[in-house]
Amino acid sequence: MNHFARRTAAGSAAVLAAAGLLLAAGCSDENTDKAKDAVASATSAIGGAGTTTEPGMGGMTTTPGSETTPGSETTSGSETTSGAAGGGAAGESTTISTPNGDITVSGKVYKKYVAAGGANSPLGAPEEAQESGPNGGQYQDFTGGTVYWSQDSGAHIVWGEIREAWEENGGANGTLGYPTSDEKDIPGGKQSDFTGGTITWVNGETTVTPK
């Protein structure tokens, strides 16, 4: 910023000096033309040394030779969030450093992940990149469970014994299909609902009930 200010000040001085030549030129056509050329040259030099501001980006300026991505923020040494991410319609993402490398969570899966508490929740860190599910859906595995999303069912978490039973029955590709609810409490245990049935875990026993 200080570098640009010095360049601008120098350019302004050049314009003022050229303008002085124009005033001193008098009535001579030759002197007047030379002074005008000096003013034009100094003004052009300033135009090439400034910054550009793009509308709709909160007044963000970009200096020549550098690049700034709007909506991007580094939250820590291990996690980076961005407001301009791909991989989903939500337009947000986070990249987390894991033993398997940097893994990005994005789109609808990202929104569900954040709502659940992110890396500090029982879901933990992502284990692998987001993948495509049947019928245009998305899913991503985490150390403590999986987030599944589809246009019709929304984003939901499947984990524990219910997740194991669901995957044994084909997961989203099986007859049960995508989850339509998060795991919820029922008398004696837990239950998750799916497009094609339910899975309950009661008193240590898992029961799959297709529709």
XYZ file of N, CA, C and O in Angstrom:
844
model
N 0.841 -1.205 0.000
C 0.000 0.000 0.000
C 0.875 1.253 0.000
O 0.632 2.205 -0.719
N 1.970 1.252 0.808
C 2.865 2.402 0.837
C 3.589 2.536 -0.486
O 3.864 3.627 -0.964
N 3.948 1.396 -1.097
C 4.627 1.418 -2.385
C 3.754 2.086 -3.426
O 4.210 2.921 -4.197
N 2.469 1.737 -3.439
C 1.553 2.339 -4.411
C 1.383 3.830 -4.149
O 1.330 4.632 -5.059
N 1.352 4.226 -2.876
C 1.175 5.644 -2.548
C 2.347 6.469 -3.066
O 2.167 7.566 -3.586
N 3.567 5.908 -2.954
C 4.731 6.644 -3.443
C 4.689 6.781 -4.946
O 5.023 7.811 -5.502
N 4.240 5.707 -5.622
C 4.159 5.771 -7.075
C 3.135 6.796 -7.513
O 3.318 7.542 -8.462
N 2.014 6.838 -6.810
C 0.965 7.788 -7.153
C 1.433 9.218 -6.924
O 1.166 10.128 -7.707
N 2.148 9.444 -5.817
C 2.637 10.792 -5.521
C 3.615 11.254 -6.587
O 3.593 12.402 -7.039
N 4.485 10.325 -7.001
C 5.458 10.694 -8.035
C 4.754 11.014 -9.334
O 5.110 11.948 -10.053
N 3.719 10.240 -9.668
C 2.986 10.486 -10.898
C 2.268 11.806 -10.845
O 2.210 12.551 -11.838
N 1.695 12.133 -9.683
C 0.997 13.411 -9.534
C 1.955 14.568 -9.724
O 1.633 15.591 -10.336
N 3.185 14.428 -9.191
C 4.180 15.497 -9.353
C 4.520 15.681 -10.826
O 4.709 16.799 -11.310
N 4.564 14.563 -11.557
C 4.875 14.657 -12.976
C 3.783 15.399 -13.722
O 4.032 16.188 -14.628
N 2.522 15.144 -13.358
C 1.404 15.844 -14.001
C 1.472 17.336 -13.715
O 1.267 18.177 -14.588
N 1.757 17.686 -12.449
C 1.831 19.100 -12.075
C 2.955 19.791 -12.844
O 2.816 20.929 -13.312
N 4.101 19.082 -12.973
C 5.221 19.683 -13.703
C 4.854 19.890 -15.158
O 5.163 20.921 -15.769
N 4.175 18.902 -15.738
C 3.782 19.031 -17.137
C 2.762 20.147 -17.309
O 2.774 20.883 -18.297
N 1.861 20.261 -16.333
C 0.872 21.343 -16.407
C 1.563 22.707 -16.353
O 1.154 23.669 -17.004
N 2.665 22.790 -15.550
C 3.409 24.046 -15.482
C 3.994 24.404 -16.833
O 4.025 25.565 -17.225
N 4.445 23.385 -17.557
C 4.964 23.639 -18.897
C 3.881 24.190 -19.805
O 4.110 25.058 -20.644
N 2.672 23.684 -19.633
C 1.561 24.135 -20.469
C 1.248 25.598 -20.205
O 0.989 26.381 -21.120
N 1.296 25.997 -18.928
C 1.015 27.397 -18.589
C 2.112 28.321 -19.114
O 1.868 29.466 -19.507
N 3.363 27.800 -19.071
C 4.484 28.644 -19.489
C 4.665 28.677 -21.003
O 5.482 29.415 -21.534
N 3.899 27.862 -21.692
C 4.097 27.759 -23.136
C 3.716 29.027 -23.878
O 4.152 29.284 -24.983
N 2.838 29.775 -23.270
C 2.420 31.015 -23.910
C 1.578 30.742 -25.139
O 0.849 29.778 -25.216
N 1.712 31.565 -26.134
C 0.877 31.474 -27.334
C 1.546 30.689 -28.437
O 0.985 30.538 -29.524
N 2.797 30.230 -28.252
C 3.491 29.504 -29.299
C 2.862 28.143 -29.505
O 2.703 27.376 -28.559
N 2.463 27.859 -30.766
C 1.828 26.570 -31.048
C 2.787 25.426 -30.767
O 2.396 24.374 -30.252
N 4.086 25.625 -31.123
C 5.063 24.550 -30.917
C 5.243 24.235 -29.444
O 5.236 23.088 -29.015
N 5.393 25.280 -28.608
C 5.552 25.063 -27.169
C 4.302 24.449 -26.558
O 4.361 23.620 -25.660
N 3.131 24.912 -27.020
C 1.865 24.381 -26.484
C 1.739 22.900 -26.776
O 1.341 22.101 -25.927
N 2.088 22.476 -28.002
C 1.998 21.056 -28.364
C 2.920 20.217 -27.502
O 2.564 19.133 -27.042
N 4.152 20.715 -27.259
C 5.091 19.965 -26.422
C 4.574 19.807 -24.995
O 4.699 18.769 -24.374
N 3.978 20.888 -24.454
C 3.459 20.831 -23.081
C 2.298 19.861 -22.982
O 2.162 19.105 -22.019
N 1.417 19.873 -24.009
C 0.270 18.937 -23.994
C 0.758 17.494 -24.029
O 0.215 16.610 -23.361
N 1.806 17.248 -24.850
C 2.348 15.892 -24.916
C 2.897 15.465 -23.564
O 2.751 14.304 -23.137
N 3.519 16.386 -22.837
C 4.080 16.063 -21.523
C 2.986 15.717 -20.534
O 3.092 14.797 -19.727
N 1.868 16.485 -20.566
C 0.738 16.215 -19.664
C 0.142 14.858 -19.962
O -0.144 14.056 -19.069
N -0.056 14.557 -21.252
C -0.644 13.271 -21.634
C 0.240 12.119 -21.204
O -0.231 11.091 -20.718
N 1.557 12.269 -21.370
C 2.486 11.207 -21.000
C 2.468 10.951 -19.504
O 2.440 9.808 -19.053
N 2.455 12.016 -18.691
C 2.445 11.856 -17.234
C 1.149 11.236 -16.761
O 1.112 10.398 -15.865
N 0.024 11.655 -17.376
C -1.283 11.095 -16.977
C -1.358 9.619 -17.293
O -1.860 8.815 -16.510
N -0.839 9.214 -18.455
C -0.834 7.801 -18.848
C -0.007 6.975 -17.891
O -0.363 5.863 -17.539
N 1.120 7.530 -17.434
C 1.989 6.798 -16.507
C 1.277 6.495 -15.211
O 1.415 5.438 -14.632
N 0.474 7.466 -14.721
C -0.276 7.242 -13.477
C -1.305 6.151 -13.673
O -1.518 5.286 -12.834
N -1.994 6.178 -14.821
C -3.042 5.184 -15.071
C -2.510 3.777 -15.051
O -3.203 2.846 -14.669
N -1.240 3.555 -15.479
C -0.685 2.216 -15.497
C -0.163 1.767 -14.157
O 0.196 0.619 -13.989
N -0.062 2.689 -13.172
C 0.556 2.306 -11.907
C -0.441 2.162 -10.778
O -0.073 1.897 -9.665
N -1.724 2.316 -11.041
C -2.706 2.310 -9.974
C -3.203 0.920 -9.645
O -2.666 -0.068 -10.089
N -4.268 0.846 -8.877
C -4.897 -0.417 -8.549
C -6.264 -0.453 -9.182
O -6.801 0.566 -9.591
N -6.816 -1.658 -9.250
C -8.150 -1.808 -9.809
C -9.083 -2.313 -8.733
O -8.710 -3.146 -7.920
N -10.289 -1.820 -8.725
C -11.298 -2.252 -7.770
C -12.444 -2.874 -8.527
O -12.996 -2.250 -9.424
N -12.813 -4.104 -8.165
C -13.880 -4.785 -8.855
C -15.193 -4.580 -8.103
O -15.257 -4.808 -6.906
N -16.270 -4.212 -8.795
C -17.547 -3.987 -8.117
C -18.115 -5.294 -7.591
O -17.875 -6.364 -8.132
N -18.917 -5.176 -6.538
C -19.584 -6.334 -5.983
C -18.703 -7.196 -5.112
O -19.066 -8.296 -4.756
N -17.506 -6.749 -4.762
C -16.607 -7.536 -3.940
C -16.194 -6.776 -2.686
O -15.099 -6.926 -2.191
N -17.064 -5.943 -2.193
C -16.804 -5.256 -0.930
C -15.652 -4.292 -0.997
O -14.965 -4.089 -0.006
N -15.413 -3.705 -2.175
C -14.327 -2.752 -2.292
C -12.959 -3.390 -2.305
O -11.963 -2.744 -2.024
N -12.886 -4.689 -2.615
C -11.598 -5.366 -2.652
C -10.744 -4.810 -3.777
O -11.217 -4.621 -4.878
N -9.464 -4.527 -3.489
C -8.549 -4.036 -4.509
C -7.468 -5.058 -4.743
O -7.071 -5.789 -3.835
N -6.995 -5.114 -5.971
C -5.938 -6.037 -6.333
C -4.780 -5.250 -6.908
O -4.958 -4.502 -7.853
N -3.586 -5.398 -6.346
C -2.426 -4.680 -6.846
C -1.813 -5.474 -7.979
O -1.912 -6.691 -8.015
N -1.171 -4.769 -8.952
C -0.557 -5.471 -10.083
C 0.461 -6.487 -9.607
O 1.223 -6.250 -8.681
N 0.439 -7.676 -10.278
C 1.410 -8.707 -9.945
C 0.983 -9.597 -8.803
O 1.717 -10.484 -8.390
N -0.200 -9.355 -8.229
C -0.668 -10.217 -7.152
C -2.069 -10.680 -7.462
O -2.746 -10.128 -8.311
N -2.515 -11.715 -6.748
C -3.846 -12.257 -6.996
C -4.532 -12.516 -5.668
O -3.950 -13.104 -4.767
N -5.772 -12.075 -5.540
C -6.549 -12.291 -4.327
C -7.845 -12.974 -4.691
O -8.539 -12.525 -5.590
N -8.181 -14.068 -4.016
C -9.434 -14.770 -4.272
C -10.485 -14.282 -3.304
O -10.314 -14.389 -2.094
N -11.615 -13.711 -3.816
C -12.645 -13.189 -2.919
C -13.291 -14.293 -2.111
O -13.471 -15.408 -2.585
N -13.664 -13.953 -0.883
C -14.383 -14.894 -0.043
C -13.514 -15.979 0.555
O -14.014 -16.971 1.032
N -12.204 -15.827 0.515
C -11.320 -16.873 1.010
C -10.675 -16.432 2.313
O -10.209 -15.319 2.439
N -10.655 -17.335 3.288
C -10.115 -16.978 4.599
C -9.410 -18.181 5.197
O -9.950 -19.281 5.222
N -8.207 -17.998 5.660
C -7.493 -19.075 6.333
C -7.775 -18.993 7.816
O -7.459 -18.005 8.464
N -8.390 -20.046 8.365
C -8.797 -20.005 9.756
C -7.723 -20.539 10.691
O -7.704 -20.213 11.856
N -6.841 -21.408 10.202
C -5.774 -21.931 11.034
C -4.734 -22.547 10.131
O -4.869 -22.554 8.921
N -3.706 -23.116 10.747
C -2.688 -23.765 9.951
C -3.161 -25.059 9.330
O -2.505 -25.614 8.474
N -4.308 -25.589 9.778
C -4.756 -26.881 9.271
C -6.084 -26.813 8.550
O -6.526 -27.783 7.981
N -6.750 -25.663 8.573
C -8.065 -25.585 7.945
C -8.226 -24.263 7.215
O -7.920 -23.207 7.744
N -8.715 -24.322 5.974
C -8.959 -23.132 5.175
C -10.389 -23.148 4.690
O -10.842 -24.137 4.128
N -11.136 -22.058 4.917
C -12.506 -21.983 4.446
C -12.595 -21.002 3.303
O -11.843 -20.052 3.218
N -13.530 -21.237 2.414
C -13.678 -20.387 1.236
C -15.132 -20.162 0.918
O -15.954 -21.050 1.055
N -15.456 -18.945 0.462
C -16.814 -18.630 0.050
C -17.018 -18.804 -1.431
O -18.053 -18.451 -1.960
N -16.059 -19.343 -2.107
C -16.172 -19.517 -3.548
C -15.700 -20.901 -3.938
O -14.805 -21.090 -4.727
N -16.324 -21.900 -3.319
C -15.852 -23.249 -3.541
C -16.699 -23.988 -4.535
O -17.839 -23.664 -4.768
N -16.098 -25.045 -5.105
C -16.867 -25.897 -5.988
C -17.316 -27.132 -5.259
O -17.255 -27.243 -4.047
N -17.783 -28.116 -6.008
C -18.148 -29.397 -5.429
C -19.499 -29.412 -4.782
O -19.855 -30.366 -4.118
N -20.312 -28.387 -4.915
C -21.631 -28.383 -4.325
C -22.322 -27.075 -4.541
O -21.710 -26.074 -4.860
N -23.652 -27.090 -4.327
C -24.432 -25.899 -4.621
C -24.397 -24.878 -3.508
O -24.873 -23.763 -3.669
N -23.857 -25.237 -2.355
C -23.907 -24.320 -1.220
C -22.924 -23.171 -1.354
O -23.078 -22.143 -0.726
N -21.870 -23.340 -2.174
C -20.927 -22.263 -2.396
C -19.992 -22.008 -1.248
O -19.461 -20.926 -1.086
N -19.739 -23.027 -0.380
C -18.815 -22.884 0.721
C -18.029 -24.176 0.853
O -18.486 -25.249 0.436
N -16.845 -24.076 1.467
C -16.050 -25.282 1.650
C -15.036 -25.084 2.755
O -14.803 -23.966 3.221
N -14.425 -26.174 3.185
C -13.314 -26.125 4.109
C -12.300 -27.169 3.675
O -12.673 -28.250 3.211
N -11.030 -26.840 3.766
C -9.969 -27.792 3.461
C -9.220 -28.097 4.750
O -8.743 -27.185 5.423
N -9.134 -29.369 5.100
C -8.556 -29.793 6.371
C -7.337 -30.675 6.118
O -7.373 -31.584 5.290
N -6.259 -30.382 6.820
C -5.057 -31.202 6.734
C -5.252 -32.471 7.563
O -5.584 -32.406 8.741
N -5.065 -33.630 6.950
C -5.225 -34.924 7.616
C -3.997 -35.782 7.321
O -3.180 -35.438 6.460
N -3.858 -36.920 7.993
C -2.751 -37.827 7.669
C -2.784 -38.295 6.214
O -1.753 -38.713 5.668
N -3.963 -38.208 5.577
C -4.094 -38.592 4.168
C -3.884 -37.409 3.220
O -4.118 -37.532 2.016
N -3.454 -36.270 3.761
C -3.268 -35.075 2.946
C -4.389 -34.073 3.167
O -5.273 -34.265 4.014
N -4.371 -32.993 2.403
C -5.407 -31.972 2.504
C -6.676 -32.466 1.817
O -6.651 -32.866 0.647
N -7.794 -32.442 2.559
C -9.065 -32.931 2.023
C -10.098 -31.815 2.136
O -10.238 -31.189 3.188
N -10.829 -31.577 1.064
C -11.835 -30.518 1.020
C -13.232 -31.077 1.260
O -13.593 -32.127 0.725
N -13.991 -30.367 2.074
C -15.406 -30.672 2.298
C -16.188 -29.501 1.726
O -15.911 -28.348 2.073
N -17.153 -29.747 0.864
C -17.805 -28.632 0.183
C -19.294 -28.870 -0.026
O -19.820 -29.963 0.210
N -19.959 -27.800 -0.471
C -21.365 -27.876 -0.862
C -22.306 -28.214 0.282
O -22.138 -27.793 1.423
N -23.314 -29.014 -0.016
C -24.327 -29.391 0.971
C -23.728 -30.252 2.084
O -24.144 -30.170 3.234
N -22.759 -31.083 1.714
C -22.091 -31.894 2.725
C -21.360 -30.993 3.717
O -21.394 -31.217 4.936
N -20.725 -29.945 3.199
C -20.030 -28.988 4.068
C -20.997 -28.327 5.058
O -20.702 -28.213 6.252
N -22.139 -27.889 4.565
C -23.105 -27.218 5.446
C -23.567 -28.149 6.570
O -23.703 -27.744 7.725
N -23.805 -29.417 6.236
C -24.216 -30.379 7.266
C -23.077 -30.630 8.234
O -23.292 -30.743 9.459
N -21.876 -30.726 7.709
C -20.690 -30.965 8.534
C -20.502 -29.843 9.546
O -20.263 -30.090 10.740
N -20.634 -28.604 9.092
C -20.493 -27.452 9.987
C -21.605 -27.436 11.028
O -21.377 -27.171 12.208
N -22.837 -27.734 10.604
C -23.971 -27.748 11.535
C -23.778 -28.793 12.630
O -24.228 -28.611 13.768
N -23.090 -29.887 12.302
C -22.850 -30.946 13.283
C -21.692 -30.631 14.216
O -21.493 -31.313 15.224
N -20.904 -29.589 13.882
C -19.776 -29.211 14.722
C -18.423 -29.363 14.062
O -17.394 -29.136 14.695
N -18.410 -29.776 12.790
C -17.159 -29.869 12.055
C -16.195 -30.899 12.615
O -16.597 -31.936 13.156
N -14.907 -30.600 12.506
C -13.871 -31.540 12.944
C -13.911 -31.794 14.441
O -13.389 -32.808 14.915
N -14.535 -30.883 15.206
C -14.618 -31.049 16.658
C -15.838 -31.869 17.080
O -16.041 -32.124 18.263
N -16.656 -32.284 16.125
C -17.841 -33.089 16.420
C -17.473 -34.568 16.394
O -16.348 -34.929 16.029
N -18.409 -35.451 16.758
C -18.129 -36.893 16.651
C -17.788 -37.344 15.240
O -17.178 -38.401 15.061
N -18.165 -36.549 14.211
C -17.799 -36.909 12.848
C -16.285 -36.879 12.651
O -15.724 -37.682 11.912
N -15.599 -35.937 13.283
C -14.160 -35.823 13.154
C -13.719 -35.303 11.801
O -14.477 -34.643 11.087
N -12.501 -35.630 11.425
C -11.914 -35.148 10.175
C -12.356 -36.012 8.995
O -12.715 -37.181 9.173
N -12.330 -35.470 7.796
C -12.665 -36.277 6.614
C -11.600 -37.339 6.359
O -10.423 -37.133 6.623
N -12.030 -38.503 5.861
C -11.098 -39.579 5.546
C -10.701 -39.588 4.077
O -9.641 -40.080 3.718
N -11.579 -39.067 3.233
C -11.320 -39.066 1.802
C -12.121 -37.956 1.141
O -12.964 -37.323 1.782
N -11.866 -37.728 -0.142
C -12.568 -36.670 -0.872
C -14.042 -37.007 -1.048
O -14.453 -38.173 -0.979
N -14.837 -35.979 -1.256
C -16.263 -36.150 -1.509
C -16.465 -36.945 -2.798
O -15.738 -36.783 -3.770
N -17.469 -37.813 -2.788
C -17.726 -38.661 -3.941
C -19.181 -38.550 -4.375
O -20.048 -38.096 -3.616
N -19.436 -38.986 -5.601
C -20.792 -38.935 -6.152
C -21.567 -40.185 -5.755
O -21.031 -41.309 -5.786
N -22.843 -39.978 -5.391
C -23.730 -41.080 -5.074
C -24.729 -41.289 -6.199
O -24.716 -40.566 -7.205
N -25.638 -42.241 -6.048
C -26.634 -42.489 -7.090
C -27.591 -41.307 -7.252
O -27.827 -40.553 -6.305
N -28.095 -41.149 -8.460
C -29.101 -40.117 -8.764
C -28.616 -38.702 -8.446
O -29.385 -37.862 -7.961
N -27.349 -38.444 -8.704
C -26.819 -37.097 -8.525
C -26.517 -36.706 -7.096
O -26.284 -35.533 -6.819
N -26.503 -37.657 -6.178
C -26.220 -37.355 -4.775
C -24.732 -37.196 -4.499
O -23.881 -37.368 -5.384
N -24.398 -36.855 -3.274
C -23.020 -36.686 -2.835
C -22.861 -37.304 -1.458
O -23.801 -37.331 -0.658
N -21.662 -37.811 -1.180
C -21.391 -38.304 0.166
C -19.907 -38.169 0.472
O -19.070 -38.054 -0.437
N -19.599 -38.166 1.770
C -18.204 -38.079 2.192
C -18.039 -38.800 3.514
O -18.857 -38.647 4.434
N -16.978 -39.601 3.592
C -16.687 -40.363 4.799
C -15.821 -39.558 5.753
O -14.857 -38.908 5.333
N -16.166 -39.624 7.028
C -15.394 -38.994 8.099
C -14.998 -40.080 9.095
O -15.511 -41.203 9.045
N -14.107 -39.743 10.000
C -13.618 -40.756 10.941
C -14.746 -41.326 11.809
O -14.670 -42.473 12.244
N -15.798 -40.541 12.047
C -16.873 -41.006 12.922
C -18.182 -41.309 12.228
O -19.164 -41.674 12.886
N -18.260 -41.170 10.916
C -19.519 -41.419 10.213
C -19.470 -40.886 8.797
O -18.407 -40.467 8.319
N -20.618 -40.884 8.135
C -20.704 -40.434 6.746
C -21.848 -39.458 6.584
O -22.918 -39.640 7.177
N -21.622 -38.401 5.803
C -22.685 -37.463 5.449
C -23.128 -37.779 4.023
O -22.299 -37.806 3.107
N -24.434 -38.038 3.870
C -25.017 -38.310 2.551
C -25.990 -37.202 2.203
O -26.741 -36.727 3.070
N -25.982 -36.808 0.931
C -26.917 -35.786 0.462
C -27.500 -36.178 -0.886
O -26.796 -36.715 -1.752
N -28.802 -35.943 -1.045
C -29.436 -36.044 -2.357
C -30.448 -34.924 -2.469
O -30.899 -34.353 -1.452
N -30.840 -34.602 -3.676
C -31.773 -33.504 -3.910
C -33.105 -33.752 -3.212
O -33.723 -32.838 -2.671
N -33.555 -34.997 -3.188
C -34.873 -35.314 -2.623
C -34.855 -35.503 -1.112
O -35.830 -35.176 -0.433
N -33.746 -36.025 -0.575
C -33.724 -36.365 0.855
C -32.988 -35.357 1.723
O -33.130 -35.360 2.942
N -32.160 -34.482 1.105
C -31.363 -33.542 1.892
C -30.099 -34.205 2.423
O -29.740 -35.315 2.019
N -29.405 -33.531 3.349
C -28.140 -34.035 3.902
C -28.364 -34.609 5.298
O -28.958 -33.950 6.160
N -27.876 -35.828 5.516
C -28.042 -36.495 6.814
C -26.808 -37.322 7.142
O -26.054 -37.718 6.257
N -26.651 -37.587 8.440
C -25.492 -38.325 8.942
C -25.898 -39.755 9.268
O -26.945 -39.999 9.876
N -25.049 -40.700 8.866
C -25.244 -42.109 9.219
C -23.968 -42.598 9.892
O -22.868 -42.390 9.357
N -24.104 -43.231 11.069
C -22.920 -43.703 11.765
C -23.245 -44.878 12.675
O -24.403 -45.293 12.787
N -22.230 -45.425 13.304
C -22.391 -46.494 14.275
C -22.937 -47.795 13.702
O -22.741 -48.136 12.535
N -23.651 -48.533 14.554
C -24.212 -49.828 14.170
C -25.236 -49.686 13.045
O -25.346 -50.552 12.176
N -25.976 -48.588 13.065
C -26.966 -48.368 12.007
C -26.272 -48.199 10.662
O -26.716 -48.745 9.640
N -25.175 -47.487 10.651
C -24.420 -47.318 9.403
C -23.923 -48.656 8.871
O -24.001 -48.940 7.663
N -23.400 -49.497 9.764
C -22.900 -50.802 9.334
C -24.015 -51.642 8.720
O -23.824 -52.274 7.664
N -25.178 -51.643 9.363
C -26.298 -52.426 8.838
C -26.769 -51.869 7.499
O -27.114 -52.627 6.582
N -26.788 -50.569 7.372
C -27.205 -49.920 6.115
C -26.264 -50.276 4.978
O -26.696 -50.625 3.873
N -24.947 -50.206 5.242
C -23.976 -50.536 4.209
C -24.022 -52.017 3.844
O -23.795 -52.392 2.683
N -24.316 -52.861 4.812
C -24.469 -54.289 4.517
C -25.657 -54.547 3.589
O -25.683 -55.560 2.869
N -26.617 -53.623 3.585
C -27.789 -53.736 2.722
C -27.664 -52.890 1.449
O -28.667 -52.586 0.811
N -26.439 -52.502 1.117
C -26.196 -51.805 -0.136
C -26.086 -50.309 -0.025
O -25.862 -49.630 -1.039
N -26.250 -49.758 1.169
C -26.155 -48.314 1.349
C -27.149 -47.559 0.483
O -28.284 -48.001 0.278
N -26.703 -46.420 -0.081
C -27.586 -45.612 -0.919
C -27.965 -46.329 -2.207
O -28.977 -46.013 -2.834
N -27.158 -47.308 -2.609
C -27.454 -48.071 -3.818
C -28.398 -49.246 -3.558
O -28.832 -49.906 -4.511
N -28.667 -49.525 -2.296
C -29.528 -50.649 -1.953
C -30.999 -50.272 -1.907
O -31.403 -49.165 -2.274
N -31.802 -51.195 -1.398
C -33.256 -50.973 -1.341
C -33.634 -49.892 -0.332
O -34.676 -49.253 -0.473
N -32.784 -49.674 0.669
C -33.093 -48.645 1.672
C -32.886 -47.238 1.116
O -33.564 -46.297 1.533
N -31.942 -47.073 0.176
C -31.712 -45.763 -0.434
C -31.054 -44.774 0.511
O -30.398 -45.149 1.491
N -31.253 -43.499 0.217
C -30.639 -42.423 1.000
C -31.316 -42.237 2.357
O -32.525 -42.481 2.495
N -30.553 -41.766 3.353
C -31.181 -41.431 4.648
C -32.077 -40.197 4.510
O -31.760 -39.276 3.757
N -33.180 -40.208 5.211
C -34.086 -39.059 5.216
C -34.125 -38.388 6.589
O -34.864 -37.427 6.787
N -33.350 -38.894 7.539
C -33.253 -38.277 8.863
C -31.890 -38.591 9.444
O -31.222 -39.543 9.030
N -31.478 -37.775 10.407
C -30.318 -38.132 11.206
C -30.752 -39.206 12.195
O -31.945 -39.455 12.404
N -29.776 -39.838 12.824
C -30.095 -40.809 13.868
C -30.830 -40.104 15.007
O -30.444 -39.023 15.440
N -31.909 -40.712 15.463
C -32.713 -40.086 16.519
C -32.974 -41.083 17.640
O -32.886 -42.300 17.452
N -33.290 -40.536 18.806
C -33.559 -41.374 19.971
C -34.949 -41.993 19.887
O -35.928 -41.331 19.515
N -35.027 -43.268 20.258
C -36.306 -43.967 20.436
C -36.194 -44.747 21.746
O -35.078 -44.906 22.278
N -37.280 -45.222 22.311
C -37.184 -45.988 23.564
C -36.219 -47.164 23.437
O -36.361 -48.018 22.569
N -35.198 -47.136 24.250
C -34.236 -48.227 24.275
C -33.108 -48.135 23.273
O -32.222 -49.003 23.260
N -33.106 -47.106 22.415
C -32.028 -47.060 21.446
C -32.111 -45.921 20.441
O -32.534 -44.806 20.780
N -31.753 -46.233 19.177
C -31.660 -45.222 18.122
C -32.383 -45.713 16.864
O -32.580 -46.909 16.660
N -32.722 -44.737 15.986
C -33.356 -45.069 14.711
C -32.946 -44.070 13.645
O -32.811 -42.876 13.910
N -32.732 -44.575 12.426
C -32.527 -43.726 11.252
C -33.539 -44.121 10.193
O -33.823 -45.314 9.994
N -34.093 -43.110 9.524
C -35.075 -43.352 8.474
C -34.411 -43.207 7.110
O -33.536 -42.352 6.915
N -34.865 -44.007 6.155
C -34.340 -43.990 4.795
C -35.499 -43.964 3.807
O -36.652 -44.210 4.186
N -35.198 -43.645 2.569
C -36.273 -43.572 1.576
C -36.985 -44.919 1.414
O -38.159 -44.960 1.054
N -36.256 -46.019 1.703
C -36.859 -47.339 1.513
C -37.098 -48.114 2.779
O -37.368 -49.326 2.720
N -37.043 -47.474 3.945
C -37.308 -48.193 5.192
C -36.649 -47.542 6.388
O -36.270 -46.357 6.341
N -36.482 -48.309 7.460
C -35.864 -47.800 8.692
C -34.870 -48.819 9.229
O -34.948 -50.018 8.931
N -33.928 -48.321 10.020
C -33.012 -49.184 10.757
C -33.032 -48.731 12.205
O -32.875 -47.542 12.494
N -33.237 -49.681 13.125
C -33.229 -49.359 14.546
C -32.113 -50.118 15.245
O -31.697 -51.192 14.802
N -31.621 -49.511 16.303
C -30.641 -50.150 17.172
C -31.192 -50.061 18.593
O -31.229 -48.983 19.194
N -31.688 -51.180 19.100
C -32.346 -51.212 20.400
C -31.758 -52.343 21.236
O -31.702 -53.502 20.784
N -31.335 -51.980 22.440
C -30.756 -52.957 23.375
C -29.632 -53.773 22.727
O -29.512 -54.989 22.916
N -28.813 -53.071 21.918
C -27.661 -53.713 21.314
C -27.969 -54.525 20.072
O -27.061 -55.134 19.488
N -29.233 -54.552 19.617
C -29.594 -55.315 18.426
C -30.056 -54.372 17.323
O -30.795 -53.410 17.563
N -29.614 -54.668 16.103
C -29.956 -53.837 14.947
C -31.026 -54.533 14.119
O -30.899 -55.722 13.801
N -32.048 -53.775 13.743
C -33.145 -54.332 12.969
C -33.380 -53.470 11.731
O -33.540 -52.254 11.843
N -33.379 -54.098 10.573
C -33.644 -53.415 9.291
C -35.081 -53.712 8.885
O -35.478 -54.888 8.783
N -35.858 -52.653 8.649
C -37.250 -52.822 8.285
C -37.514 -52.096 6.976
O -37.708 -50.869 6.945
N -37.548 -52.821 5.846
C -37.849 -52.186 4.560
C -39.312 -51.759 4.505
O -40.166 -52.311 5.224
N -39.619 -50.810 3.634
C -41.004 -50.391 3.461
C -41.763 -51.436 2.650
O -41.200 -52.110 1.793
